[in-house]
Coordinates of C-alpha atoms and ligand atoms in Angstrom, one line a residue:
M1 CA 113.6 -41.2 -170.1
E2 CA 113.8 -40.6 -173.8
N3 CA 111.4 -38.1 -175.4
I4 CA 108.8 -40.4 -177.0
P5 CA 107.0 -37.8 -179.2
R6 CA 110.5 -36.9 -180.6
L7 CA 111.4 -40.5 -181.2
K8 CA 108.1 -41.1 -183.0
A9 CA 108.6 -38.0 -185.1
A10 CA 112.1 -39.2 -186.1
F11 CA 110.6 -42.6 -186.9
R12 CA 108.1 -41.0 -189.3
R13 CA 110.8 -39.0 -191.0
A14 CA 113.0 -42.0 -191.4
Y15 CA 110.1 -44.3 -192.6
P16 CA 107.4 -42.1 -194.1
D17 CA 105.4 -45.0 -195.5
A18 CA 105.4 -47.1 -192.3
P19 CA 102.3 -47.5 -190.1
E20 CA 102.2 -45.8 -186.6
P21 CA 105.1 -47.3 -184.5
V22 CA 105.0 -49.1 -181.1
V23 CA 107.7 -48.0 -178.7
C24 CA 109.8 -50.5 -176.7
R25 CA 111.9 -49.3 -173.8
A26 CA 114.8 -51.0 -172.0
P27 CA 116.7 -49.4 -169.2
G28 CA 120.5 -49.4 -168.7
R29 CA 121.8 -51.0 -165.4
I30 CA 124.4 -50.3 -162.8
N31 CA 126.0 -53.2 -161.0
L32 CA 126.3 -52.6 -157.3
L33 CA 128.2 -55.8 -156.4
G34 CA 129.1 -59.1 -158.0
E35 CA 131.4 -58.3 -160.8
H36 CA 132.7 -60.9 -163.3
V37 CA 130.9 -63.7 -161.6
D38 CA 127.6 -64.1 -163.5
Y39 CA 129.2 -66.2 -166.3
N40 CA 130.0 -68.7 -163.6
G41 CA 126.4 -68.8 -162.5
L42 CA 127.1 -66.9 -159.3
P43 CA 124.7 -64.2 -157.9
V44 CA 124.9 -60.5 -158.6
L45 CA 123.4 -57.3 -157.2
P46 CA 122.6 -54.8 -159.9
M47 CA 119.8 -52.2 -160.4
T48 CA 118.2 -50.6 -163.4
I49 CA 118.9 -46.9 -164.0
D50 CA 116.8 -44.0 -165.2
R51 CA 118.5 -44.0 -168.5
D52 CA 117.1 -46.1 -171.3
I53 CA 117.2 -47.3 -174.9
C54 CA 114.0 -46.9 -176.8
V55 CA 113.1 -48.3 -180.2
A56 CA 110.1 -47.3 -182.2
C57 CA 109.1 -50.1 -184.6
A58 CA 106.4 -50.9 -187.1
P59 CA 105.9 -54.1 -189.3
R60 CA 106.8 -54.3 -192.9
N61 CA 105.2 -56.4 -195.7
D62 CA 108.5 -58.1 -196.6
H63 CA 111.2 -59.8 -194.5
R64 CA 113.7 -56.9 -194.2
V65 CA 114.7 -55.3 -190.9
R66 CA 115.7 -51.7 -191.3
L67 CA 117.5 -49.9 -188.4
S68 CA 118.4 -46.4 -187.9
D69 CA 119.6 -44.2 -185.0
R70 CA 120.0 -40.5 -184.6
E71 CA 123.6 -40.8 -183.4
P72 CA 126.3 -40.6 -186.1
P73 CA 128.4 -43.5 -184.8
F74 CA 125.5 -45.8 -185.6
P75 CA 124.9 -45.8 -189.4
P76 CA 121.7 -47.2 -190.8
A77 CA 121.7 -50.9 -191.3
E78 CA 119.4 -53.5 -193.1
F79 CA 119.2 -57.2 -193.0
V80 CA 116.9 -60.1 -193.9
N81 CA 115.0 -61.4 -190.8
G82 CA 115.3 -65.2 -190.2
P83 CA 116.6 -67.9 -187.9
D84 CA 120.1 -67.7 -189.4
I85 CA 121.3 -64.1 -189.7
A86 CA 124.8 -63.5 -190.9
P87 CA 126.7 -61.2 -188.5
S88 CA 128.1 -57.8 -189.7
P89 CA 131.8 -57.2 -189.1
A90 CA 132.7 -57.4 -185.4
G91 CA 131.9 -54.1 -183.6
S92 CA 128.9 -53.3 -185.8
W93 CA 126.0 -52.0 -183.7
E94 CA 123.4 -53.9 -185.7
N95 CA 124.9 -57.2 -184.4
Y96 CA 123.1 -56.6 -181.1
C97 CA 119.8 -56.3 -182.9
K98 CA 120.6 -59.4 -185.1
A99 CA 121.4 -61.3 -181.9
A100 CA 117.9 -60.7 -180.5
F101 CA 116.1 -61.4 -183.8
Q102 CA 118.0 -64.6 -184.5
G103 CA 117.5 -65.9 -180.9
L104 CA 113.8 -65.3 -180.9
N105 CA 113.2 -66.6 -184.4
R106 CA 115.0 -69.8 -183.4
H107 CA 113.1 -70.1 -180.1
F108 CA 109.7 -69.8 -181.8
G109 CA 110.9 -71.9 -184.8
V110 CA 109.9 -69.3 -187.4
E111 CA 111.5 -69.8 -190.8
N112 CA 110.2 -66.7 -192.6
P113 CA 109.5 -64.0 -190.0
P114 CA 108.2 -60.6 -191.2
G115 CA 110.4 -57.5 -191.4
L116 CA 110.3 -54.4 -189.3
D117 CA 111.3 -50.7 -189.5
I118 CA 113.1 -49.7 -186.3
R119 CA 114.3 -46.3 -185.1
V120 CA 116.6 -46.3 -182.0
S121 CA 117.2 -43.6 -179.6
G122 CA 118.7 -43.6 -176.1
D123 CA 120.4 -41.8 -173.3
V124 CA 122.4 -44.6 -171.7
P125 CA 126.0 -43.5 -172.1
I126 CA 127.7 -45.7 -174.7
A127 CA 130.7 -47.9 -173.7
A128 CA 130.5 -46.7 -170.1
G129 CA 129.8 -50.0 -168.4
L130 CA 126.0 -49.2 -168.0
S131 CA 124.9 -51.9 -170.4
S132 CA 123.7 -49.8 -173.3
S133 CA 124.3 -52.8 -175.6
S134 CA 122.2 -55.3 -173.7
A135 CA 119.5 -52.6 -173.4
L136 CA 119.5 -52.4 -177.2
V137 CA 119.3 -56.3 -177.4
V138 CA 116.3 -56.3 -175.0
A139 CA 114.5 -53.4 -176.7
C140 CA 115.0 -55.1 -180.1
A141 CA 113.8 -58.4 -178.7
L142 CA 110.5 -56.6 -177.6
A143 CA 110.3 -55.2 -181.1
C144 CA 110.9 -58.7 -182.6
L145 CA 108.1 -60.2 -180.4
K146 CA 105.7 -57.6 -181.9
A147 CA 106.7 -58.7 -185.4
L148 CA 106.2 -62.3 -184.5
D149 CA 102.8 -61.4 -182.9
K150 CA 103.9 -62.9 -179.6
S151 CA 103.2 -61.3 -176.2
L152 CA 105.6 -60.9 -173.3
G153 CA 104.0 -63.0 -170.6
P154 CA 101.6 -65.5 -172.3
D155 CA 104.1 -66.5 -175.0
I156 CA 107.4 -66.1 -173.3
S157 CA 108.0 -65.1 -169.6
R158 CA 110.4 -62.4 -168.6
I159 CA 112.6 -65.1 -167.0
E160 CA 112.6 -67.2 -170.2
L161 CA 113.3 -64.1 -172.3
A162 CA 116.2 -63.1 -170.1
T163 CA 117.7 -66.6 -170.3
L164 CA 117.3 -66.7 -174.0
L165 CA 118.8 -63.3 -174.6
A166 CA 121.9 -64.0 -172.5
D167 CA 122.6 -66.9 -174.8
A168 CA 121.5 -65.0 -177.9
E169 CA 123.9 -62.1 -177.1
Q170 CA 126.9 -64.5 -177.4
Y171 CA 126.3 -63.9 -181.1
V172 CA 128.4 -60.7 -180.8
G173 CA 131.4 -62.7 -179.6
T174 CA 131.5 -61.7 -175.9
R175 CA 131.4 -64.6 -173.5
G176 CA 129.3 -62.6 -171.0
G177 CA 126.9 -64.0 -168.4
G178 CA 123.2 -63.3 -167.8
M179 CA 123.3 -60.3 -165.4
D180 CA 122.5 -57.5 -167.9
Q181 CA 119.6 -59.1 -169.7
A182 CA 118.1 -60.3 -166.3
I183 CA 118.2 -57.0 -164.5
I184 CA 117.0 -55.1 -167.6
L185 CA 113.9 -57.4 -167.8
L186 CA 113.3 -58.2 -164.1
G187 CA 114.4 -55.0 -162.5
E188 CA 111.8 -53.0 -160.5
E189 CA 111.2 -49.3 -159.8
G190 CA 112.8 -48.2 -156.5
D191 CA 114.8 -51.3 -155.7
A192 CA 118.0 -53.0 -156.6
C193 CA 117.8 -56.8 -157.2
K194 CA 119.8 -59.8 -156.2
I195 CA 119.8 -62.0 -159.2
D196 CA 120.4 -65.8 -158.8
F197 CA 121.0 -67.9 -161.8
H198 CA 120.2 -71.4 -160.5
P199 CA 117.4 -71.1 -161.3
L200 CA 117.2 -67.6 -162.6
R201 CA 115.3 -65.4 -160.2
A202 CA 115.3 -61.8 -159.0
E203 CA 114.8 -60.8 -155.4
K204 CA 114.1 -57.1 -154.6
V205 CA 116.8 -55.5 -152.4
P206 CA 116.0 -52.1 -151.0
V207 CA 118.3 -49.1 -151.7
F208 CA 119.2 -46.8 -148.9
D209 CA 116.9 -43.9 -147.9
E210 CA 119.5 -41.2 -147.2
Y211 CA 122.0 -42.2 -149.8
V212 CA 122.2 -42.0 -153.6
F213 CA 124.1 -44.0 -156.1
V214 CA 126.2 -41.9 -158.4
A215 CA 127.8 -43.1 -161.6
C216 CA 131.0 -41.3 -162.6
N217 CA 132.3 -42.0 -166.1
S218 CA 136.1 -42.4 -166.3
L219 CA 135.8 -41.4 -170.0
V220 CA 138.0 -44.4 -170.8
K221 CA 135.9 -46.2 -173.3
A222 CA 134.8 -49.6 -172.0
E223 CA 133.9 -51.2 -175.3
K224 CA 133.1 -54.9 -175.4
T225 CA 134.1 -55.4 -179.0
G226 CA 137.4 -55.4 -180.9
A227 CA 140.5 -55.5 -178.7
A228 CA 138.5 -55.0 -175.6
L229 CA 136.6 -58.2 -176.3
T230 CA 139.8 -60.1 -175.9
R231 CA 140.5 -58.5 -172.6
Y232 CA 136.9 -59.1 -171.4
N233 CA 137.0 -62.7 -172.5
E234 CA 140.1 -63.4 -170.5
G235 CA 137.9 -63.7 -167.4
P236 CA 135.3 -66.2 -168.7
L237 CA 138.0 -68.2 -170.5
S238 CA 140.2 -68.4 -167.4
C239 CA 137.2 -69.4 -165.4
R240 CA 136.5 -72.3 -167.7
L241 CA 140.0 -73.7 -166.9
I242 CA 139.4 -73.0 -163.2
R243 CA 136.2 -75.0 -163.4
A244 CA 137.9 -78.0 -165.1
L245 CA 140.8 -78.0 -162.5
V246 CA 138.4 -77.6 -159.6
E247 CA 136.2 -80.3 -160.9
K248 CA 139.2 -82.6 -161.0
Q249 CA 140.1 -81.7 -157.4
A250 CA 136.5 -82.2 -156.3
Q251 CA 136.5 -85.7 -158.0
T252 CA 139.6 -86.6 -156.0
E253 CA 138.0 -85.5 -152.8
F254 CA 134.4 -86.4 -153.2
G255 CA 134.2 -89.1 -155.9
D256 CA 134.5 -89.5 -159.7
E257 CA 130.8 -88.9 -160.3
I258 CA 131.2 -85.2 -159.4
E259 CA 130.5 -82.9 -162.4
L260 CA 130.6 -79.1 -162.4
A261 CA 128.7 -77.6 -165.3
H262 CA 129.5 -74.1 -163.8
L263 CA 131.7 -73.0 -160.9
A264 CA 128.4 -72.2 -159.1
D265 CA 127.7 -75.9 -158.8
L266 CA 130.2 -75.9 -156.0
W267 CA 127.7 -74.0 -153.8
Y268 CA 124.5 -75.2 -155.3
G269 CA 123.2 -78.6 -156.5
P270 CA 124.3 -81.8 -154.9
L271 CA 127.6 -80.6 -153.6
C272 CA 126.3 -77.7 -151.6
L273 CA 129.7 -76.8 -150.2
T274 CA 130.2 -74.0 -147.6
N275 CA 132.5 -71.1 -148.4
A276 CA 135.2 -72.6 -146.2
E277 CA 135.0 -75.9 -148.1
V278 CA 135.2 -74.1 -151.5
A279 CA 138.2 -72.1 -150.2
S280 CA 140.0 -75.3 -149.2
L281 CA 139.2 -76.9 -152.6
F282 CA 140.6 -73.8 -154.4
D283 CA 143.7 -74.0 -152.2
A284 CA 144.3 -77.6 -153.2
A285 CA 143.6 -77.0 -156.9
F286 CA 145.8 -73.9 -157.1
E287 CA 148.7 -74.4 -154.8
K288 CA 150.8 -71.9 -156.7
D289 CA 149.8 -68.4 -157.8
T290 CA 150.1 -69.4 -161.5
T291 CA 149.4 -72.6 -163.5
T292 CA 151.1 -73.2 -166.8
L293 CA 149.2 -74.8 -169.7
E294 CA 151.6 -77.8 -169.3
E295 CA 150.8 -78.1 -165.6
A296 CA 147.0 -77.9 -166.3
A297 CA 147.4 -80.5 -169.0
A298 CA 149.2 -82.9 -166.6
A299 CA 146.6 -82.3 -163.9
L300 CA 143.7 -83.0 -166.3
D301 CA 145.5 -85.7 -168.2
M302 CA 144.9 -84.0 -171.4
A303 CA 147.0 -82.6 -174.2
P304 CA 147.6 -78.8 -174.0
Q305 CA 145.9 -78.4 -177.4
A306 CA 142.9 -80.3 -176.2
I307 CA 142.6 -77.8 -173.3
R308 CA 142.6 -75.0 -175.8
D309 CA 140.1 -76.7 -178.0
A310 CA 137.8 -77.4 -175.1
W311 CA 137.9 -74.3 -173.1
I312 CA 140.4 -71.5 -173.6
G313 CA 140.8 -71.1 -177.3
E314 CA 143.6 -68.7 -178.2
L315 CA 143.8 -67.1 -174.7
P316 CA 147.5 -66.0 -174.5
E317 CA 149.5 -67.7 -171.7
P318 CA 151.3 -65.1 -169.6
E319 CA 154.9 -65.7 -168.7
G320 CA 154.9 -68.0 -165.8
G321 CA 151.4 -69.3 -166.4
F322 CA 147.8 -68.2 -165.9
P323 CA 147.1 -66.4 -162.6
L324 CA 144.3 -68.8 -161.7
R325 CA 144.7 -68.7 -157.9
A326 CA 143.9 -65.0 -157.7
R327 CA 141.1 -65.3 -160.3
A328 CA 139.5 -68.1 -158.4
R329 CA 139.8 -66.1 -155.1
H330 CA 137.9 -63.3 -156.7
Q331 CA 135.0 -65.6 -157.4
L332 CA 134.8 -66.8 -153.8
T333 CA 135.2 -63.4 -152.1
E334 CA 132.8 -61.7 -154.5
F335 CA 130.2 -64.4 -153.9
K336 CA 130.5 -63.8 -150.2
R337 CA 130.2 -60.0 -150.7
V338 CA 127.0 -60.3 -152.7
D339 CA 125.4 -62.5 -150.1
A340 CA 126.5 -60.2 -147.2
A341 CA 125.5 -57.0 -149.1
R342 CA 122.0 -58.3 -149.6
D343 CA 121.6 -58.9 -145.9
L344 CA 123.1 -55.4 -145.1
A345 CA 120.7 -53.7 -147.5
L346 CA 117.8 -55.5 -145.9
T347 CA 118.8 -54.1 -142.5
G348 CA 119.6 -50.6 -144.0
D349 CA 123.3 -50.8 -143.2
A350 CA 124.7 -48.4 -145.8
I351 CA 128.1 -48.2 -144.2
G352 CA 128.6 -51.9 -144.3
F353 CA 127.3 -52.1 -147.9
G354 CA 129.8 -49.3 -148.9
R355 CA 132.7 -51.2 -147.2
L356 CA 131.9 -54.2 -149.4
M357 CA 131.8 -52.1 -152.5
N358 CA 135.3 -50.8 -151.6
E359 CA 136.5 -54.4 -151.0
S360 CA 135.0 -55.4 -154.3
H361 CA 137.0 -52.8 -156.2
A362 CA 140.2 -54.0 -154.6
S363 CA 139.4 -57.6 -155.6
C364 CA 138.4 -56.5 -159.2
A365 CA 141.7 -54.5 -159.5
Q366 CA 144.1 -56.9 -157.8
D367 CA 142.8 -60.4 -158.1
Y368 CA 140.8 -60.1 -161.3
A369 CA 142.8 -57.4 -163.1
V370 CA 139.9 -55.6 -164.7
S371 CA 140.6 -52.1 -163.5
C372 CA 142.8 -49.4 -165.0
P373 CA 144.7 -46.4 -163.6
E374 CA 141.9 -44.0 -164.4
L375 CA 139.3 -46.1 -162.6
D376 CA 141.6 -46.5 -159.6
E377 CA 142.1 -42.8 -159.4
L378 CA 138.4 -42.0 -159.8
V379 CA 137.6 -44.4 -157.0
A380 CA 140.2 -42.9 -154.7
I381 CA 139.0 -39.3 -155.5
A382 CA 135.4 -40.3 -154.9
R383 CA 136.2 -41.7 -151.5
R384 CA 138.0 -38.5 -150.5
A385 CA 135.0 -36.6 -151.8
G386 CA 132.6 -38.3 -149.4
S387 CA 131.5 -41.6 -151.0
I388 CA 131.2 -44.4 -148.5
G389 CA 131.6 -47.1 -151.2
S390 CA 133.2 -46.8 -154.6
R391 CA 134.1 -49.3 -157.2
L392 CA 134.2 -49.9 -160.9
T393 CA 131.0 -51.2 -162.4
G394 CA 130.3 -53.5 -165.3
A395 CA 133.1 -55.2 -167.4
G396 CA 135.8 -52.7 -166.2
F397 CA 138.9 -51.6 -168.2
G398 CA 137.2 -48.1 -168.2
G399 CA 133.6 -47.0 -168.2
C400 CA 131.9 -45.9 -164.9
T401 CA 132.5 -46.2 -161.2
V402 CA 129.5 -46.6 -158.9
N403 CA 129.5 -44.6 -155.7
L404 CA 127.3 -44.6 -152.6
V405 CA 127.1 -41.0 -151.4
P406 CA 125.1 -39.5 -148.5
A407 CA 122.3 -37.5 -150.2
K408 CA 123.1 -34.4 -148.2
D409 CA 126.7 -34.5 -149.5
V410 CA 126.1 -34.9 -153.2
D411 CA 126.9 -31.3 -154.2
R412 CA 130.2 -31.4 -152.4
F413 CA 130.9 -34.8 -153.9
R414 CA 130.1 -33.6 -157.4
A415 CA 132.3 -30.5 -157.0
T416 CA 135.3 -32.3 -155.7
V417 CA 135.2 -35.1 -158.3
E418 CA 134.7 -32.5 -161.0
R419 CA 137.7 -30.5 -159.9
Q420 CA 140.1 -33.3 -159.0
Y421 CA 139.3 -35.9 -161.8
Y422 CA 137.7 -34.1 -164.7
R423 CA 139.6 -30.8 -164.5
T424 CA 142.9 -31.9 -163.1
Y425 CA 143.6 -35.6 -163.6
L426 CA 142.2 -36.0 -167.1
P427 CA 144.0 -33.0 -168.7
A428 CA 147.2 -34.1 -167.0
H429 CA 146.8 -37.5 -168.6
R430 CA 145.8 -36.0 -172.0
I431 CA 142.3 -37.5 -171.9
P432 CA 139.9 -34.9 -173.5
C433 CA 136.9 -33.7 -171.5
D434 CA 135.0 -30.7 -172.7
E435 CA 132.2 -28.9 -170.7
S436 CA 129.4 -30.8 -172.2
T437 CA 131.1 -34.2 -171.6
L438 CA 131.7 -33.2 -168.0
E439 CA 128.1 -32.3 -167.7
S440 CA 126.9 -35.8 -168.6
S441 CA 129.7 -37.7 -166.8
I442 CA 128.4 -37.6 -163.2
L443 CA 125.0 -39.2 -163.0
L444 CA 122.7 -39.6 -160.0
V445 CA 121.0 -42.9 -160.9
R446 CA 117.8 -44.4 -159.4
P447 CA 116.1 -47.7 -160.2
T448 CA 113.3 -47.7 -162.8
P449 CA 110.9 -50.4 -164.0
G450 CA 112.2 -53.2 -166.1
A451 CA 111.9 -53.2 -169.9
G452 CA 108.5 -53.0 -171.5
Y453 CA 106.2 -51.4 -174.1
L454 CA 105.3 -47.7 -173.9
S455 CA 102.6 -47.7 -176.4
Ligands
LIG501 C1 129.5 -57.3 -168.8 C2 128.8 -58.6 -169.1 C3 128.1 -59.2 -167.9 C4 129.1 -59.3 -166.7 C5 129.8 -58.0 -166.5 C6 130.9 -58.1 -165.4 O1 128.6 -56.3 -168.5 O2 127.8 -58.4 -170.1 O3 127.5 -60.4 -168.2 O4 130.0 -60.3 -166.9 O5 130.4 -57.5 -167.7 O6 130.4 -58.3 -164.2

């Protein structure tokens, strides 16, 4: 947890004329299972972590929002608060704050909201797949509620706020789902959560008594802006095409009136298909490994450009076509794993849970292509070091792995991963890692309460 007196002191130094600040806290999260499925409305199994983003904030007499952070990569920023806030250049950190403010001002229909002075501080590792960015969005949203004189609970429920912020965060350009905002707001101390999106709800799932979850940072930056944004968006955009093709197939099999707003509608809503029925629908919709844009256009009776306009935008077409069969398979197998993992956690079966984590990594790497050599290596080393389940966590392409390690073996685990990954593999691959970086790269994480006010 951040040092609150220090944050308040920093606030007073940055804004000497401001009144006494209120502190809003939002934890980071680690996803245990259910990767790259939330944007299709499919359930996930994350937990909050004992690392957070805190913002100290106090109202202003005008409409300006001033932001500052102690970290040098986050320069001070300022904007006029309102329902239409112009974004800063892609990749600017203040866009996460603007996203929250714009979303809430629109929700409450406030044309001329008051301004705020905000000081940010946090210990969620940045670009590490632990959702520091959504934690910032949520913390800023709590600050914005203060400015609007609204209360979490009576004026907007946690469920409503999580839903609103998942939409609002699209402002930064990432086509993410609702997992991060939901767990950050609905997470509970001591438990993981299974999050369902239809409708949004969080069910407590116990963690294992004699095991700990350990995050290991690959030290490959998992940004979700710039070039990385294009790589992340490949998943959601491909899934939009998958949804359209599967909808067509479902109409052929079950009748023209079938509509799929999300892939999740296959399992929920009026269709209510079993996993076996979904599998056979996928087999029929994706007979080959790849589907070209021309083939998709023929199947949907649409012009290729219309498909781009409707769903996939500029998504580049790989030679031979989009690998939709494998991408769809990941959705189905990951859905089954989340369901099974919840049941295993309820019975305390850590070994079974760990096996599903391993299977999830394989599916993320092979079927969904969101891993990278460093993550694969870190996962392999972790398993040799005593982890019973290891996988990438979050968006992938770098960032952290999550590992389920017997509590009694944690020291050995840490020593082996330190030696084999941080002191051997990284230098051999010219990835810098000094002692202080190493120190903060292996984190034992435990679930803390969801976001809220500290004072
Ligand atoms: C990011 C997004 C989430 C989710 C994960 C992958 O963290 O913000 O919505 O899609 O990637 O599971």
